[in-house]
PDB file of C-alpha atoms in Angstrom:
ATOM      1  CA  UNK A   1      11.560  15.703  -9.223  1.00 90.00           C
ATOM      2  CA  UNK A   2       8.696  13.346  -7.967  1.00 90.00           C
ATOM      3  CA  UNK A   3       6.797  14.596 -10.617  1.00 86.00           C
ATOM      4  CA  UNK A   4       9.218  13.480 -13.377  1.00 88.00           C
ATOM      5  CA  UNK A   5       9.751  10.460 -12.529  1.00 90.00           C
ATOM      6  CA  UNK A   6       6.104   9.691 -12.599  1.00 86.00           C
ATOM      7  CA  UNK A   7       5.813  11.188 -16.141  1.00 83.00           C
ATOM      8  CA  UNK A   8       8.758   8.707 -17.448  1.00 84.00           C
ATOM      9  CA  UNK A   9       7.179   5.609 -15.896  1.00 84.00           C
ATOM     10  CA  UNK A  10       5.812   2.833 -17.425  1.00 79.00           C
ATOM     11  CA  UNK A  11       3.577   0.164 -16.087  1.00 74.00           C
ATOM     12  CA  UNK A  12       4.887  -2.768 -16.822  1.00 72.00           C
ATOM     13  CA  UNK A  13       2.002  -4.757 -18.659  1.00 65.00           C
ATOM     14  CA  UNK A  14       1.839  -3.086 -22.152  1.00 60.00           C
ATOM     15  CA  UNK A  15       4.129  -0.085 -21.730  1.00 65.00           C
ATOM     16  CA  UNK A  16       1.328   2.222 -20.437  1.00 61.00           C
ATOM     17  CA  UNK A  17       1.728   5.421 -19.186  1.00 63.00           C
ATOM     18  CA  UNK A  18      -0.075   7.238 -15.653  1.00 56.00           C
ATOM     19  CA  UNK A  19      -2.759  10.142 -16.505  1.00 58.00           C
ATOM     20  CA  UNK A  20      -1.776  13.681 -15.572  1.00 56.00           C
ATOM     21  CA  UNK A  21      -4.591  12.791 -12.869  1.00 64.00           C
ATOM     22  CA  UNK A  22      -1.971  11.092 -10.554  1.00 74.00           C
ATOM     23  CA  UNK A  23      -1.418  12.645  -7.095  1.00 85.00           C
ATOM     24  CA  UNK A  24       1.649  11.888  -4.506  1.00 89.00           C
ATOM     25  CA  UNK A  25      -0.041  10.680  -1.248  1.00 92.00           C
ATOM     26  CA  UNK A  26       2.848  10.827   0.854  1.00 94.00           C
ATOM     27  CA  UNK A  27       6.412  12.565   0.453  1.00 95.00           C
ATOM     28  CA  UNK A  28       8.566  12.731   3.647  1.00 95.00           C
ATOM     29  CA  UNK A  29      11.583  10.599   5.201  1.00 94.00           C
ATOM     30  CA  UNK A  30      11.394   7.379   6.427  1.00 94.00           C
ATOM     31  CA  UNK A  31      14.032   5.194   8.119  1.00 89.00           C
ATOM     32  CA  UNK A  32      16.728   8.155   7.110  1.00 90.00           C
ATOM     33  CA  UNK A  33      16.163   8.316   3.067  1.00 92.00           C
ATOM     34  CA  UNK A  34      13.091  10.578   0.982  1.00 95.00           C
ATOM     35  CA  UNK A  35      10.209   8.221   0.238  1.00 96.00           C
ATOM     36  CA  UNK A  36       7.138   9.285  -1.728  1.00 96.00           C
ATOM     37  CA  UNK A  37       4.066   7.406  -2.680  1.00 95.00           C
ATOM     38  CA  UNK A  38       1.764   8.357  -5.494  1.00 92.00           C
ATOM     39  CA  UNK A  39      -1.116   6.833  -7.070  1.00 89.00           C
ATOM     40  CA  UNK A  40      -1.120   6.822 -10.679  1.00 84.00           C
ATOM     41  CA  UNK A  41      -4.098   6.070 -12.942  1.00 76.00           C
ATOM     42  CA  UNK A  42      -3.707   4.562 -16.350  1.00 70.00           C
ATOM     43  CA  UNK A  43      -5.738   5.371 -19.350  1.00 66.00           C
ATOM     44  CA  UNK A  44      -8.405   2.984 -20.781  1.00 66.00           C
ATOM     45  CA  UNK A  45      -8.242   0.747 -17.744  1.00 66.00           C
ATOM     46  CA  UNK A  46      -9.662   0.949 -14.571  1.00 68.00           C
ATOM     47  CA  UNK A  47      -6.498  -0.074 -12.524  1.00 73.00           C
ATOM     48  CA  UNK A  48      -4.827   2.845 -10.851  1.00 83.00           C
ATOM     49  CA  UNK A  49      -0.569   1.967  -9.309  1.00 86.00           C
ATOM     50  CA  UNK A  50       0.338   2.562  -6.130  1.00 91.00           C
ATOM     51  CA  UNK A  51       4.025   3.904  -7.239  1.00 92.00           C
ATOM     52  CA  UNK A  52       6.864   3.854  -4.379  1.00 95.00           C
ATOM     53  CA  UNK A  53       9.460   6.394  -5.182  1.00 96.00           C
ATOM     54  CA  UNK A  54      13.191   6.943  -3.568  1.00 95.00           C
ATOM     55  CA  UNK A  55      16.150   9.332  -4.156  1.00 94.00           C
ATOM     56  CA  UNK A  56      18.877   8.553  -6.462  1.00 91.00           C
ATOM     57  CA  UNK A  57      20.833  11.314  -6.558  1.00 90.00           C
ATOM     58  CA  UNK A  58      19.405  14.991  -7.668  1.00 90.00           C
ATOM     59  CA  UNK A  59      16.144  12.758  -8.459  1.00 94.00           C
ATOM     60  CA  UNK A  60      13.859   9.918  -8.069  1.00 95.00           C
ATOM     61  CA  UNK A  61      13.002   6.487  -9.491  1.00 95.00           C
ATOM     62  CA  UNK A  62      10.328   4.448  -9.062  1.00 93.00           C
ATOM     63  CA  UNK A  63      11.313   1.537  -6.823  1.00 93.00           C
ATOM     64  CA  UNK A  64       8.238  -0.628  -6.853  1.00 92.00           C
ATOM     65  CA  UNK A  65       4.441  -0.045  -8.282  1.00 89.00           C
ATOM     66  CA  UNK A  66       1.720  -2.168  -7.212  1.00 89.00           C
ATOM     67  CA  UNK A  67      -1.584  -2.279  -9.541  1.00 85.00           C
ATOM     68  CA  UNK A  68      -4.818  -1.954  -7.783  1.00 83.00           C
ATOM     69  CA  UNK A  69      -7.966  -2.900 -10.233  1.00 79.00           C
ATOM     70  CA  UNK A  70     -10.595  -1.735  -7.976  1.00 77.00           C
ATOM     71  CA  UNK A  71     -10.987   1.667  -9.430  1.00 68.00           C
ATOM     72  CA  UNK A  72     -10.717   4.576  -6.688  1.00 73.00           C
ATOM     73  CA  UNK A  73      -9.540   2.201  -4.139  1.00 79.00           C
ATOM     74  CA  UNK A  74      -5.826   3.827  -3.544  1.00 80.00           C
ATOM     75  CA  UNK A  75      -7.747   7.149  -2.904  1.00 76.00           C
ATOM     76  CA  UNK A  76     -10.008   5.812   0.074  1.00 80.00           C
ATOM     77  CA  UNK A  77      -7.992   3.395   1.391  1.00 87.00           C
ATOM     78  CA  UNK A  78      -7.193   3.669   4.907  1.00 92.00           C
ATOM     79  CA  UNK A  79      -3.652   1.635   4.989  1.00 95.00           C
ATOM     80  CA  UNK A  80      -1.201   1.485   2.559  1.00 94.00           C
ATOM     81  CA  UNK A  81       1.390  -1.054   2.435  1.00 93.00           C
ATOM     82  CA  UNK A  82       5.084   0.702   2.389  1.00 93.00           C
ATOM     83  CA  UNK A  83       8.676  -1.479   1.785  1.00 90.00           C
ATOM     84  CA  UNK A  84      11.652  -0.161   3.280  1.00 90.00           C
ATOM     85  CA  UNK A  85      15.182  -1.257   4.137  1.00 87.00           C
ATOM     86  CA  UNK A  86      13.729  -1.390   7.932  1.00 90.00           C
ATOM     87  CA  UNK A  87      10.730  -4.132   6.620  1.00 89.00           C
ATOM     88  CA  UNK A  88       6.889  -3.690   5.900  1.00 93.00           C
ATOM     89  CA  UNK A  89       5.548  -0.050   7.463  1.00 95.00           C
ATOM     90  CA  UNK A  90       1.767   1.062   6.605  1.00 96.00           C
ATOM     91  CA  UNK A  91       0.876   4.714   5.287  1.00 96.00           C
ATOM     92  CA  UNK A  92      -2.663   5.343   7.315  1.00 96.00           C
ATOM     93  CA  UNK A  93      -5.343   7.612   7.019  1.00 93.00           C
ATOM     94  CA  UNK A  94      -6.395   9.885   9.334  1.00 91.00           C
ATOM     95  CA  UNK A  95      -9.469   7.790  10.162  1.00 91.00           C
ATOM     96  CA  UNK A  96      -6.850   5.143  11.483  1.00 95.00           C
ATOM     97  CA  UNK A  97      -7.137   5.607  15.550  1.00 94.00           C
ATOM     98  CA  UNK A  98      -5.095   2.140  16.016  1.00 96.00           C
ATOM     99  CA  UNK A  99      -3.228  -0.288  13.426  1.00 97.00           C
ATOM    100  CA  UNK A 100      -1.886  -3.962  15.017  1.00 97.00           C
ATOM    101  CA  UNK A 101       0.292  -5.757  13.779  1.00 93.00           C
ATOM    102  CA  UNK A 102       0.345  -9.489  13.183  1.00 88.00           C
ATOM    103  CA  UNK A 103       1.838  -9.762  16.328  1.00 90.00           C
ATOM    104  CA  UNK A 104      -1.008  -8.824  17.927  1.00 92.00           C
ATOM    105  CA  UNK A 105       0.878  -5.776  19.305  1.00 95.00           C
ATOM    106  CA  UNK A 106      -0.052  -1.948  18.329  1.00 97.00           C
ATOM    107  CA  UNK A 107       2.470  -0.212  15.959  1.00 97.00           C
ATOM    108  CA  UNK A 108       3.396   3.364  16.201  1.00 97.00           C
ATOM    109  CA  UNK A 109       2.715   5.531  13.762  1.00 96.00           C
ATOM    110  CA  UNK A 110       4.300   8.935  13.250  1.00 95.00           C
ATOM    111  CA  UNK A 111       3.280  11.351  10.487  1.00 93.00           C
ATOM    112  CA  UNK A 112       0.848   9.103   8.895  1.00 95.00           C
ATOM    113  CA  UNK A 113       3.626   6.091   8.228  1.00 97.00           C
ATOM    114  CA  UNK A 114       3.637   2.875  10.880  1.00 97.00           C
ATOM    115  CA  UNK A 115       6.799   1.668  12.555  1.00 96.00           C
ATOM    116  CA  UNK A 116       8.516  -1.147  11.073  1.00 94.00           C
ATOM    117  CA  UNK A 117       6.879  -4.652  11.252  1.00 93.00           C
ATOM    118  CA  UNK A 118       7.834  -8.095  11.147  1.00 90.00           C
ATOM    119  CA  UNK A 119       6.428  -9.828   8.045  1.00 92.00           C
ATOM    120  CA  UNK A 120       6.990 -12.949   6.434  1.00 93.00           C
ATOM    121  CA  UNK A 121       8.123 -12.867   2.758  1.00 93.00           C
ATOM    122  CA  UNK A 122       5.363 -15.604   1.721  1.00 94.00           C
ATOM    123  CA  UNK A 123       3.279 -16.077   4.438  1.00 95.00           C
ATOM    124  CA  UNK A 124      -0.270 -14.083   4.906  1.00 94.00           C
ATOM    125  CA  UNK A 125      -0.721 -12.312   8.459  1.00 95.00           C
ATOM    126  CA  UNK A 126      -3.369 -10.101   9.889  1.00 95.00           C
ATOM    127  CA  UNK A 127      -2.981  -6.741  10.141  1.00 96.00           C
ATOM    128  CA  UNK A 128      -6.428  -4.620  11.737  1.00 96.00           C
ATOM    129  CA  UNK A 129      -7.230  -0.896  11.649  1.00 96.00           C
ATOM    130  CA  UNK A 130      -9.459   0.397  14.328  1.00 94.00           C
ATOM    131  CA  UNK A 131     -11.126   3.732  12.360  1.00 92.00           C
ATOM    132  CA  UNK A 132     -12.575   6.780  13.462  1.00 89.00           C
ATOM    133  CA  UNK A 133     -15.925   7.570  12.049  1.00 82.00           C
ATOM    134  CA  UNK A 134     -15.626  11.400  10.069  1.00 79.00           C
ATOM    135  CA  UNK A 135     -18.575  13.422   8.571  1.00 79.00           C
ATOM    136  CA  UNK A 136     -18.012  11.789   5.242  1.00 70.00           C
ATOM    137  CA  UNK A 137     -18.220   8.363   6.468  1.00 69.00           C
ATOM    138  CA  UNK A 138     -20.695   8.395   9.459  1.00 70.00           C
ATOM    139  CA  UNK A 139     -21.345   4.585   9.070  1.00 72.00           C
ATOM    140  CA  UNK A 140     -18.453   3.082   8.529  1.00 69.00           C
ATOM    141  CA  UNK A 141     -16.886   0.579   9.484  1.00 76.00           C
ATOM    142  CA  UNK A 142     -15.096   0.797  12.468  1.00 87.00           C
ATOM    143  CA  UNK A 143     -12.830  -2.177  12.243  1.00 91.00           C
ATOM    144  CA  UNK A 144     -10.666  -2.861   9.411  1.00 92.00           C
ATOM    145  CA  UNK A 145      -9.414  -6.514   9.100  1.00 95.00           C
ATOM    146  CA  UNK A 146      -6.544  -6.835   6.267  1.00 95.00           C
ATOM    147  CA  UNK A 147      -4.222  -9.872   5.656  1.00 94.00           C
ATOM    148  CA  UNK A 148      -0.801  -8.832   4.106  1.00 94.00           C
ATOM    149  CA  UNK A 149       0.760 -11.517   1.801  1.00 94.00           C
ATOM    150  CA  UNK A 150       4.123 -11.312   2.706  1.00 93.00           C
ATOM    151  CA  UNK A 151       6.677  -8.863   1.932  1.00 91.00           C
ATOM    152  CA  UNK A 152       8.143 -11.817  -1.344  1.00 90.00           C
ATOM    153  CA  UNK A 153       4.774 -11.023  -3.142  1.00 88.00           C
ATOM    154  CA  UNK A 154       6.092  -9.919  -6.774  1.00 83.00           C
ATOM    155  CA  UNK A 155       5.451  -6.467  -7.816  1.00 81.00           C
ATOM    156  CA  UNK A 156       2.440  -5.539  -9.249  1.00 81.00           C
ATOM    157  CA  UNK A 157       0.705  -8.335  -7.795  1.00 82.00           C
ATOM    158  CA  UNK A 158      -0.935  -5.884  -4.383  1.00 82.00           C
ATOM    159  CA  UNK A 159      -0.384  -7.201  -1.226  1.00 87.00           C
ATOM    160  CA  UNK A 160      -2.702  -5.686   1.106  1.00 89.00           C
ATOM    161  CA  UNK A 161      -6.174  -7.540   0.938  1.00 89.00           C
ATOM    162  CA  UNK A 162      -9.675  -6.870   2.907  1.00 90.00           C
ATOM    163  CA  UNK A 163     -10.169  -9.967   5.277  1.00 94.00           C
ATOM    164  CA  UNK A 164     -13.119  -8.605   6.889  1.00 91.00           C
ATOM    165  CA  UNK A 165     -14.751 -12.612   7.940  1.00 92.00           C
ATOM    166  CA  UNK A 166     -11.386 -14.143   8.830  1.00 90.00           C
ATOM    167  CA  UNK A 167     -12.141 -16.397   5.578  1.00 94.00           C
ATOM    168  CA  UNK A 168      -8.870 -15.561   3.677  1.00 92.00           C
ATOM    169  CA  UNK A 169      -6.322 -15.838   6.673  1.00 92.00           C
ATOM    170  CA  UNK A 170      -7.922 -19.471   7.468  1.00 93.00           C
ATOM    171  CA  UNK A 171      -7.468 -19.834   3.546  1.00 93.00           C
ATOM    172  CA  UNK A 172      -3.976 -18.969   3.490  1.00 93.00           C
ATOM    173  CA  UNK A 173      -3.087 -20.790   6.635  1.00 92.00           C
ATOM    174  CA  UNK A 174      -0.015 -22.335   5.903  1.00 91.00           C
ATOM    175  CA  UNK A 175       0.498 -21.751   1.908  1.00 92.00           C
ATOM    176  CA  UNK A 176       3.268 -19.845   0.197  1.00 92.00           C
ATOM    177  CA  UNK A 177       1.703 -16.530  -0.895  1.00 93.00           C
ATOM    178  CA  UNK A 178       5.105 -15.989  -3.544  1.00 90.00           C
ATOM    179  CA  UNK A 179       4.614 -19.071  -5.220  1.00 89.00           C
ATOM    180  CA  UNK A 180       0.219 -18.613  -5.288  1.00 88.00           C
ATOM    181  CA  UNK A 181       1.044 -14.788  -6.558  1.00 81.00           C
ATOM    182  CA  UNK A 182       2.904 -16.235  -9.309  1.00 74.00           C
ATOM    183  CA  UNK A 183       1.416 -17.530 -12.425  1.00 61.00           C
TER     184      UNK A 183
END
């Protein structure tokens, strides 16, 4: 069912369609309904979707997809941004010992998807990983500093971005991340 949903979705700039290359990265419950995530590449660009799929019914539809132009990025990500009826969660790696919230507080995580957490709709907040290091990635980092845009950021506009100096949350301070997401 996941998979046929993906194969009738469009993106929305252009009417393009995923390659067969796409892979679900999550598939479970959360907050009491099926959610599955899947990250679809697109032919002749080099923008893969992060594609949020529910149940209607005897199948799925894709609720919201989120374009990510830095090619291979949805594959070796570490956190995931996830919208629910509950509010903002976070799909995490393995690698992801500890995720805190804006809050400053740590948020639960339970097979691989965060608890919910408070997030404006269009206001930036932190959001930082602590990571494990693995075999693959002996040296690397082991902090993760992200700034989520707000929960009113327009699909496909992403809105999960790398913070690693502090530079974009001082940036943001203050701003409406909706209306800067816009045109």
């Amino acid at each position: 069912a996941i998979t046929d949903a993906v194969r009738d979705w469009r993106s929305p700039a252009d009417d393009r369609v995923h390659l067969p290359s796409s892979g679900i990265v999550f598939s479970g419950e959360v907050d009491g309904a099926p959610l599955a995530l899947v990250a679809a590449d697109v032919p002749g660009h080099s923008a893969s979707w992060l594609l949020q799929l529910t149940r209607d019914g005897d199948h799925y539809v894709v609720a919201r997809a989120a374009e990510y132009t830095d090619p291979g990025y949805l594959v070796y990500s570490d956190v995931l941004p996830v919208l629910t009826r509950a509010g903002r969660r976070y799909l995490v790696s393995e690698r992801v010992r500890r995720l805190v919230g804006s809050d400053g507080k740590a948020l639960a995580i339970k097979n691989g998807v965060s608890a919910p957490v408070q997030v404006p709709a269009c206001r930036a907040v932190p959001v930082t990983a602590s990571l494990r290091t693995t075999e693959s990635l002996p040296r690397g980092r082991e902090t993760q500093r992200l700034l989520d845009l707000g929960t009113g950021v327009d699909d496909p506009r992403y809105p999960l971005v790398d913070d690693e100096t502090g530079s974009g949350r001082r940036a943001l301070a203050g701003l409406d991340t909706s209306a800067l997401a816009g045109r």
